[in-house]
C-alpha positions as a LaTeX table, in Angstrom:
\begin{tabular}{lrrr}
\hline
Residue & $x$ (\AA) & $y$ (\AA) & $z$ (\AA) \\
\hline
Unk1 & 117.23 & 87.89 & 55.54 \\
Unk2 & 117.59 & 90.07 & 58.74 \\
Unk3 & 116.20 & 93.23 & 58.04 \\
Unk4 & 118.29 & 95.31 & 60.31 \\
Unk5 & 121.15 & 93.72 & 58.21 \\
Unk6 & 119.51 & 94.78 & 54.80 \\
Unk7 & 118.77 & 98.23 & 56.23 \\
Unk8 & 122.62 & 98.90 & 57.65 \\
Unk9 & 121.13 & 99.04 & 61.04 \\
Unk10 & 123.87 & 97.60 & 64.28 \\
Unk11 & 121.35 & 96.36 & 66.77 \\
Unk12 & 122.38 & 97.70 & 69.81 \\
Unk13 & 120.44 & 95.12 & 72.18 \\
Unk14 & 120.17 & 91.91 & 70.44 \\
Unk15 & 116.53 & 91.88 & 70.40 \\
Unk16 & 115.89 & 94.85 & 67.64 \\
Unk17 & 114.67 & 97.09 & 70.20 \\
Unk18 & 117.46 & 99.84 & 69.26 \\
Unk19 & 119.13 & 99.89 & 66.30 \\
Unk20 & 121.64 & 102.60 & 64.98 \\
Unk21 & 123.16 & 103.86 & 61.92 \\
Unk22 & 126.08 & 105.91 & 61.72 \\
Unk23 & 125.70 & 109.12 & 59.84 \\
Unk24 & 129.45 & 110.67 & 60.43 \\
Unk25 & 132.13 & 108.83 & 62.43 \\
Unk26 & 133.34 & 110.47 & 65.95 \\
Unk27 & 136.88 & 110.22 & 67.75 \\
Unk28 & 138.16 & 109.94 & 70.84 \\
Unk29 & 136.87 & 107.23 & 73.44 \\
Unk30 & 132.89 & 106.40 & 73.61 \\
Unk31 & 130.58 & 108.07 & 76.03 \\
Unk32 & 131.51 & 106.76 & 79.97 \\
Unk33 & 128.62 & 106.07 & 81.84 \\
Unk34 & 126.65 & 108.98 & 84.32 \\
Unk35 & 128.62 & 111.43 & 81.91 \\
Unk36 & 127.62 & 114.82 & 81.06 \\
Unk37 & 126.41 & 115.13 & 77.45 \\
Unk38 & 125.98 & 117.78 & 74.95 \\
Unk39 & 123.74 & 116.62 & 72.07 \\
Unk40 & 121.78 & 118.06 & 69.44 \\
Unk41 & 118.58 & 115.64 & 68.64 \\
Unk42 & 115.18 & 115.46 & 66.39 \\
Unk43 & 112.62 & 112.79 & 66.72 \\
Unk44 & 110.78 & 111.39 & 64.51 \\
Unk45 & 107.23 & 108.72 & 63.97 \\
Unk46 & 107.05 & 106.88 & 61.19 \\
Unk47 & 106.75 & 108.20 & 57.53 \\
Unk48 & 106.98 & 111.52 & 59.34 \\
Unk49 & 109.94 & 114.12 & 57.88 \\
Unk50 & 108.38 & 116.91 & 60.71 \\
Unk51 & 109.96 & 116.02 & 63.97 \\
Unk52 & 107.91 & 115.71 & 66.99 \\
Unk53 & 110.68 & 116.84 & 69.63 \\
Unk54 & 113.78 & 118.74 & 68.94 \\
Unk55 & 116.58 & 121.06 & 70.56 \\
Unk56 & 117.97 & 122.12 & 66.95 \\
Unk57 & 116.59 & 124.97 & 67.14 \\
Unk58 & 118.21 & 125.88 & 70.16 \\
Unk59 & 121.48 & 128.18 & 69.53 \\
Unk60 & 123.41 & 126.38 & 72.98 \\
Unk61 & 121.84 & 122.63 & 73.68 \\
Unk62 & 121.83 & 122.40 & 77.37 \\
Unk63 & 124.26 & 120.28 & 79.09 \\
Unk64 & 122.53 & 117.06 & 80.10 \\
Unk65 & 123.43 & 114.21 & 82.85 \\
Unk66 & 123.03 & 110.49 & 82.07 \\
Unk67 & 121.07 & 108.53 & 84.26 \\
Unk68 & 119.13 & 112.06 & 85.35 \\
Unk69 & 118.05 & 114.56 & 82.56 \\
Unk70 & 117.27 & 111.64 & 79.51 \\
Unk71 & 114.30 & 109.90 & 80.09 \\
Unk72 & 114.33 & 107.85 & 76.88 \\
Unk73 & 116.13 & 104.31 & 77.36 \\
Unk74 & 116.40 & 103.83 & 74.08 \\
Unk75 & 118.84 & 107.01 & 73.79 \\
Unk76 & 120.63 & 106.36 & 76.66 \\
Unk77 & 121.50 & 102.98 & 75.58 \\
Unk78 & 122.09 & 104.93 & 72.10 \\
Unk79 & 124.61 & 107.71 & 73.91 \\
Unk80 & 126.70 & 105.77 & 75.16 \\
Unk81 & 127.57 & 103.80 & 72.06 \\
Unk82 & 129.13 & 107.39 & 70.53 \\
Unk83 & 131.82 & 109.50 & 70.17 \\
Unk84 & 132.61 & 112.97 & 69.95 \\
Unk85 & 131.24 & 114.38 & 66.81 \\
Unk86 & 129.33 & 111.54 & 65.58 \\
Unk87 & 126.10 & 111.40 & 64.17 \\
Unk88 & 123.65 & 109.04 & 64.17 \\
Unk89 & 120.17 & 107.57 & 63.33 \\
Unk90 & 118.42 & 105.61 & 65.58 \\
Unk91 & 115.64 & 103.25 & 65.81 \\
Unk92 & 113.33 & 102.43 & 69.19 \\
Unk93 & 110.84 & 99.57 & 69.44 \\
Unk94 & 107.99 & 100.87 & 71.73 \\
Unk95 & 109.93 & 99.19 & 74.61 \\
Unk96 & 112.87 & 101.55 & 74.88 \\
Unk97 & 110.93 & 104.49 & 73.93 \\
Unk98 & 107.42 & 105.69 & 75.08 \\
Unk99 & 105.89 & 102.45 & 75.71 \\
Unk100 & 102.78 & 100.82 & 75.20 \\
Unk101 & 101.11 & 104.05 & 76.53 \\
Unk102 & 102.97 & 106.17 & 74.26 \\
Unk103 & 102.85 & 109.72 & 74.73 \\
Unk104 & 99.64 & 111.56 & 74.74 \\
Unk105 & 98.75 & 113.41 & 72.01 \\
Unk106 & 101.65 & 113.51 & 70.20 \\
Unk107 & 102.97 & 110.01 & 70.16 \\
Unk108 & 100.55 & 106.64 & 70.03 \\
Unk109 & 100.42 & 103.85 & 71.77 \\
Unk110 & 102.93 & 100.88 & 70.90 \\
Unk111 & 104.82 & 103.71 & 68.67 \\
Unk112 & 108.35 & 102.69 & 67.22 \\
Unk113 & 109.98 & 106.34 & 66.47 \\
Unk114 & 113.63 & 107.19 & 65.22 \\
Unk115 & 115.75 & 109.72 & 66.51 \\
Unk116 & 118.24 & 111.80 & 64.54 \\
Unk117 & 121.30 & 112.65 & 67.13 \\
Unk118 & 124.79 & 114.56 & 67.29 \\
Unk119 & 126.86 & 114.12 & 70.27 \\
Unk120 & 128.53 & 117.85 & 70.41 \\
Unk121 & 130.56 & 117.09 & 73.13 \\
Unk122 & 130.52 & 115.18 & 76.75 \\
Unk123 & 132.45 & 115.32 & 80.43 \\
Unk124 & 133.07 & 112.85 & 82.40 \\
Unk125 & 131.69 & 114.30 & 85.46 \\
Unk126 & 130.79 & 110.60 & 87.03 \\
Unk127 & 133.45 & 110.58 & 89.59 \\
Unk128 & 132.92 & 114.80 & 90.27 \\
Unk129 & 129.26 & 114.12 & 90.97 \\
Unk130 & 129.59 & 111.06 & 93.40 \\
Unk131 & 132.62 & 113.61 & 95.31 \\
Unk132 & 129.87 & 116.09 & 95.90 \\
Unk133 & 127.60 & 113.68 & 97.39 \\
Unk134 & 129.71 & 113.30 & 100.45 \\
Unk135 & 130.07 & 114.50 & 103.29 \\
Unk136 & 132.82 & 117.16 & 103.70 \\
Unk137 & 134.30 & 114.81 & 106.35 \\
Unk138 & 133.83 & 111.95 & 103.78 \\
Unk139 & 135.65 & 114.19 & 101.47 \\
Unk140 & 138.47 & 114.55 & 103.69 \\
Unk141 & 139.68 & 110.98 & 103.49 \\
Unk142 & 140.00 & 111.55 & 100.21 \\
Unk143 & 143.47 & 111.27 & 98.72 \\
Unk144 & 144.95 & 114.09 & 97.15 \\
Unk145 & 145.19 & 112.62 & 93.28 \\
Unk146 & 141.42 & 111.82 & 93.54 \\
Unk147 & 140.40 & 115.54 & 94.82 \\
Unk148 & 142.56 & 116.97 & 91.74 \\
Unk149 & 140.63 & 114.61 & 89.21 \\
Unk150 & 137.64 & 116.07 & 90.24 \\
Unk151 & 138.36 & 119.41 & 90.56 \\
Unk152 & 140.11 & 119.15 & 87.22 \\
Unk153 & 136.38 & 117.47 & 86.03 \\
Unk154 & 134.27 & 120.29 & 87.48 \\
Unk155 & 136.92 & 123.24 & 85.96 \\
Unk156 & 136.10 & 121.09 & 82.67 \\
Unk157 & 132.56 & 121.37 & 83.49 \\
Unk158 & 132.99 & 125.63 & 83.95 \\
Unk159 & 134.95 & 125.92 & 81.00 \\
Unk160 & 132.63 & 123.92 & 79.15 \\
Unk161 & 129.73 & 126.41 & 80.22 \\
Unk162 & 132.04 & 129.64 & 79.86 \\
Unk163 & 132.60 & 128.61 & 76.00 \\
Unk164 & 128.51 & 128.38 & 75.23 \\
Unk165 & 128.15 & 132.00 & 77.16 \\
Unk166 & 126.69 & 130.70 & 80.38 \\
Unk167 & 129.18 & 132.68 & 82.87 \\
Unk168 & 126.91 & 133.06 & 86.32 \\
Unk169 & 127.04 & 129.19 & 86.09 \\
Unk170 & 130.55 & 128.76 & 84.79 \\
Unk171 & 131.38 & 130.78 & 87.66 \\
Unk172 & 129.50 & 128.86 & 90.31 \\
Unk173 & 131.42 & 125.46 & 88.89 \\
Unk174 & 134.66 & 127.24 & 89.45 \\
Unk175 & 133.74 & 128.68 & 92.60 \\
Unk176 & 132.88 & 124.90 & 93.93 \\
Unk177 & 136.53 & 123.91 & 92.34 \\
Unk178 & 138.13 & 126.13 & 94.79 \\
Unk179 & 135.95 & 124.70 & 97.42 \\
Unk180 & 137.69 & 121.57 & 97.05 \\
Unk181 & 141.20 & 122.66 & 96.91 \\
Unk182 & 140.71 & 124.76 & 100.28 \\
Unk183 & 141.94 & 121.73 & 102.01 \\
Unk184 & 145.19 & 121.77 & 103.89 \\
Unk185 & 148.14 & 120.33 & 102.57 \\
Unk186 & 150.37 & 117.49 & 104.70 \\
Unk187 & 153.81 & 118.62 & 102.27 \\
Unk188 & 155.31 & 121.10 & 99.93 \\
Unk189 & 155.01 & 118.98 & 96.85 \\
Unk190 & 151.28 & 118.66 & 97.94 \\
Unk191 & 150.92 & 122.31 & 98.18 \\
Unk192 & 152.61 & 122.46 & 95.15 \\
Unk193 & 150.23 & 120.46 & 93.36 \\
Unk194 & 147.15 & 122.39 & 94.72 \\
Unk195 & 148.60 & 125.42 & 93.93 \\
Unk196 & 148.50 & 124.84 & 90.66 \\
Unk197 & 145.18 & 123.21 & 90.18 \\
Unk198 & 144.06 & 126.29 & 92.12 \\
Unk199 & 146.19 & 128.95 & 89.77 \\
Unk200 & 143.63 & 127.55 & 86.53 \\
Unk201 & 140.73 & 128.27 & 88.41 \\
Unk202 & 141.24 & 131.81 & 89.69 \\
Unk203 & 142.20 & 132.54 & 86.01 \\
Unk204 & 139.00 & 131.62 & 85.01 \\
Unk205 & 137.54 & 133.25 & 87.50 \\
Unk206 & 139.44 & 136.81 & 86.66 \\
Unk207 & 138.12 & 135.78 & 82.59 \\
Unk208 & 134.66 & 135.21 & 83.75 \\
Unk209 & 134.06 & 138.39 & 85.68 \\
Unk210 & 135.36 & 139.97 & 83.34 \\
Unk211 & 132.81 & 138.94 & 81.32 \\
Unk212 & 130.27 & 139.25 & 83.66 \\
Unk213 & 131.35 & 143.45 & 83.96 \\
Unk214 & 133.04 & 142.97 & 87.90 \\
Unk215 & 136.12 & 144.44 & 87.55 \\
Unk216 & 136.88 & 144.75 & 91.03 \\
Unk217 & 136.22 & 140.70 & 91.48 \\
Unk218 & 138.36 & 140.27 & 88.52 \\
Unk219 & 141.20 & 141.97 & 89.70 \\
Unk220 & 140.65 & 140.14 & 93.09 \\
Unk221 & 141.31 & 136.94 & 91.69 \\
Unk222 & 143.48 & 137.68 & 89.17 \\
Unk223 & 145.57 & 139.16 & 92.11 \\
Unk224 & 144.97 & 135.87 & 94.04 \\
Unk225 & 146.52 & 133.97 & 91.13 \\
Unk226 & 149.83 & 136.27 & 91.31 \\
Unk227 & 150.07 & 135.49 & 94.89 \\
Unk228 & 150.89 & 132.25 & 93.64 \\
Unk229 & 153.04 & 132.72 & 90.63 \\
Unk230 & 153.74 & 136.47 & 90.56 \\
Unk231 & 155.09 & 136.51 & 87.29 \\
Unk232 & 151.85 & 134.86 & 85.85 \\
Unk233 & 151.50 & 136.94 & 82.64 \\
Unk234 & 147.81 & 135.58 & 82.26 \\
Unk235 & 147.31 & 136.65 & 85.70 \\
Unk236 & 149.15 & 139.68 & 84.88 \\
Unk237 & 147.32 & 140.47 & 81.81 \\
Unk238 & 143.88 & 139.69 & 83.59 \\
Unk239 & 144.56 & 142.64 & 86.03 \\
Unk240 & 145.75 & 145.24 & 83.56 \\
Unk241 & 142.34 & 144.43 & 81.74 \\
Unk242 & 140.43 & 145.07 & 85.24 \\
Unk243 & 142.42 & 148.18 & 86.23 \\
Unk244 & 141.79 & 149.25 & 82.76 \\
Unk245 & 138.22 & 148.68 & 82.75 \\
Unk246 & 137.91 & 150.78 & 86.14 \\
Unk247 & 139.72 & 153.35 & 85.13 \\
Unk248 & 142.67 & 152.75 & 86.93 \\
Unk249 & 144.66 & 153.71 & 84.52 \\
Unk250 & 148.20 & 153.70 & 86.48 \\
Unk251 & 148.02 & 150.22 & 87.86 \\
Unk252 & 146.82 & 149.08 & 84.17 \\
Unk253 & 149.55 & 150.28 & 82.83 \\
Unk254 & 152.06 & 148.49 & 85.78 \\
Unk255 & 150.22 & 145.16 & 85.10 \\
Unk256 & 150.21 & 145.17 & 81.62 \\
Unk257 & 153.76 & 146.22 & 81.14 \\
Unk258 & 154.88 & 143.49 & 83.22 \\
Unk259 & 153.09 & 140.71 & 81.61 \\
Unk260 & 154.38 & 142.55 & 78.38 \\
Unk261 & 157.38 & 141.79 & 79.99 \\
Unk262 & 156.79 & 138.06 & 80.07 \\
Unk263 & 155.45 & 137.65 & 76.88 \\
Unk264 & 156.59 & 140.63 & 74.10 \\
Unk265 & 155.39 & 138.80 & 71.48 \\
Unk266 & 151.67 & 138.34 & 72.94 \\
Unk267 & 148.95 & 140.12 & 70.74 \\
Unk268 & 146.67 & 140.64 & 73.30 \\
Unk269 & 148.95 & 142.21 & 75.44 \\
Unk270 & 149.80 & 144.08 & 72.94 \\
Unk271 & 146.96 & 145.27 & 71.94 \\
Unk272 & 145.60 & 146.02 & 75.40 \\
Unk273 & 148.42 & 148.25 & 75.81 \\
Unk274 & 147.39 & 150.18 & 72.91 \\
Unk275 & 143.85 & 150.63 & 73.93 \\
Unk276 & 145.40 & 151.80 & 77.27 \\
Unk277 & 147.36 & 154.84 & 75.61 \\
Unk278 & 143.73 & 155.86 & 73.42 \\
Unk279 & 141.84 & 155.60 & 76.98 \\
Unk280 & 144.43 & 157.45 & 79.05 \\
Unk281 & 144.88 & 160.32 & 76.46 \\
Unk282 & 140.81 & 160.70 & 75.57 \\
Unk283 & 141.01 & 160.86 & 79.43 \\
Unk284 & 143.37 & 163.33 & 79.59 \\
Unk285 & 141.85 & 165.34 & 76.97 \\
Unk286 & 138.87 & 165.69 & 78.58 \\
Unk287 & 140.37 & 166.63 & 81.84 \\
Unk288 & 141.89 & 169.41 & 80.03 \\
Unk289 & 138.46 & 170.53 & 78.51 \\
Unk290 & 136.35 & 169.95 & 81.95 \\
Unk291 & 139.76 & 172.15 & 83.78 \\
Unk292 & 138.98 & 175.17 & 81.12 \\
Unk293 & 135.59 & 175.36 & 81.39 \\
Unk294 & 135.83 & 175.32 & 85.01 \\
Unk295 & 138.44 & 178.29 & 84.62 \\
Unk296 & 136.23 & 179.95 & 82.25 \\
Unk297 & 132.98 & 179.81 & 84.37 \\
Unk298 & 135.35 & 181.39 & 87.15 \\
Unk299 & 136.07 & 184.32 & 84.81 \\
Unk300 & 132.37 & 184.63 & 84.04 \\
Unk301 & 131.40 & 185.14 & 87.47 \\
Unk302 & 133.81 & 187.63 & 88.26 \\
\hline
\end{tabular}
């Protein structure tokens, strides 16, 4: 009898060079080619339970590219038989993994070895990365529904690095997102339609410098975003936060009671507001205490 049968093995390539078992079923649709995985992976020799190569100790895998950052055929090949959240065990003849050189000192020649592997998440950044490729003349003849597909890709790709903490580079994917929808429009529903790809990224934008302590640049963009749909209570609330975090406590409290305004019910709004009324009277408090001993040191000295 097969033994990749007996052992619950699929093989992957018809000749038993990778075989995989799943561990815990994903969803959606299976890895697309040249995408952009997150994946949390141990590998293993044989009769070995210590791994000889791992990222799980890593707190935020790092995002890699198919076809770029994974040198391992075997997992490739593996990858993009997944889905988001699965888990798997997999099993490479010497073929599709290190070879008949192997890996010097750690893995032997002619070594089969198994790899342990969670796909976190993934983007589809194939189409993005070909864009960027081009020329910016060649990315002129573009049509307008392919530009928004991959700005929409690369704003996936910044919010994807804004939720694991990584905000200079979230920032630089949004940054190239707006790159891409400074081109001119040939109608008002085409303006339309950049206008509001371009309203999600100079939201994120106003998040991430928050986050990255630049009020000022926050507020810019957060004002850029109003410019487009004034009564934008994100892009509202954004600029309260700035203004608040500067100090200014005036203008916070204009922004923040109009996005209020928008949304009543909103907690963070809400809540904002709140911490603008302790700020503003601990402010005003100690402008009341600096003012007295000012008027007491002029007493003094007479």
């Amino acid at each position: 009898m097969d033994p990749v049968r007996v052992r619950g093995l699929q093989d992957l390539t018809g000749d038993g060079g990778v075989c995989k078992q799943v561990l815990r079923s994903g969803t959606g649709q299976l890895v697309p080619p040249n995408s952009s995985v997150e994946v949390k992976y141990s590998g293993y020799l044989a009769d070995s339970h210590k791994p000889f190569c791992t990222n799980r100790n890593r707190k935020v895998p790092e995002l890699m590219k198919l076809g770029k950052d994974i040198t391992l055929w075997g997992l490739e090949i593996g990858l993009l038989t997944m889905r988001k959240g699965e888990a798997a065990r997999f099993i490479f003849k010497p073929c599709y993994a290190y070879g008949q050189q192997g890996c010097h000192p750690v893995i032997p020649p002619n070594t089969t070895v198994t790899f342990e592997v969670e796909l976190q998440d993934f983007i589809n950044s194939a189409e993005s990365d070909t864009f960027f490729e081009l020329t910016p003349e060649q990315q002129d003849t573009f049509p307008l529904e392919k530009v928004l597909e991959v700005a929409e890709a690369e704003r996936q790709l910044g919010n994807f690095l804004y939720r694991k903490r990584n905000f200079e580079c979230a920032r630089d994917r949004y940054k190239k997102v707006l790159s891409v929808l400074g081109r001119s429009s040939s109608s008002e529903a085409e303006q339309r339609q950049i206008d509001a790809s371009k309203l999600l990224v100079l939201l994120n934008l106003s998040l991430t410098y928050l986050k990255l302590e630049c009020p000022a640049k926050a507020l810019a963009y957060g004002e850029a975003a109003l410019e487009i749909d004034q009564r934008n209570a994100k892009a509202l609330f954004r600029c309260g936060q700035a203004c608040l975090y500067m100090t200014q406590y005036e203008k916070a409290r204009d922004f923040l009671l109009r996005a209020q305004h928008r949304e009543p019910f909103n907690h963070e709004i809400n809540e904002e507001l709140k911490k603008l009324a302790s700020c503003y009277e601990n402010y005003m408090e100690e402008k009341k205490k600096m003012c007295c001993r000012m008027f007491a040191s002029l007493r003094s000295s007479d």
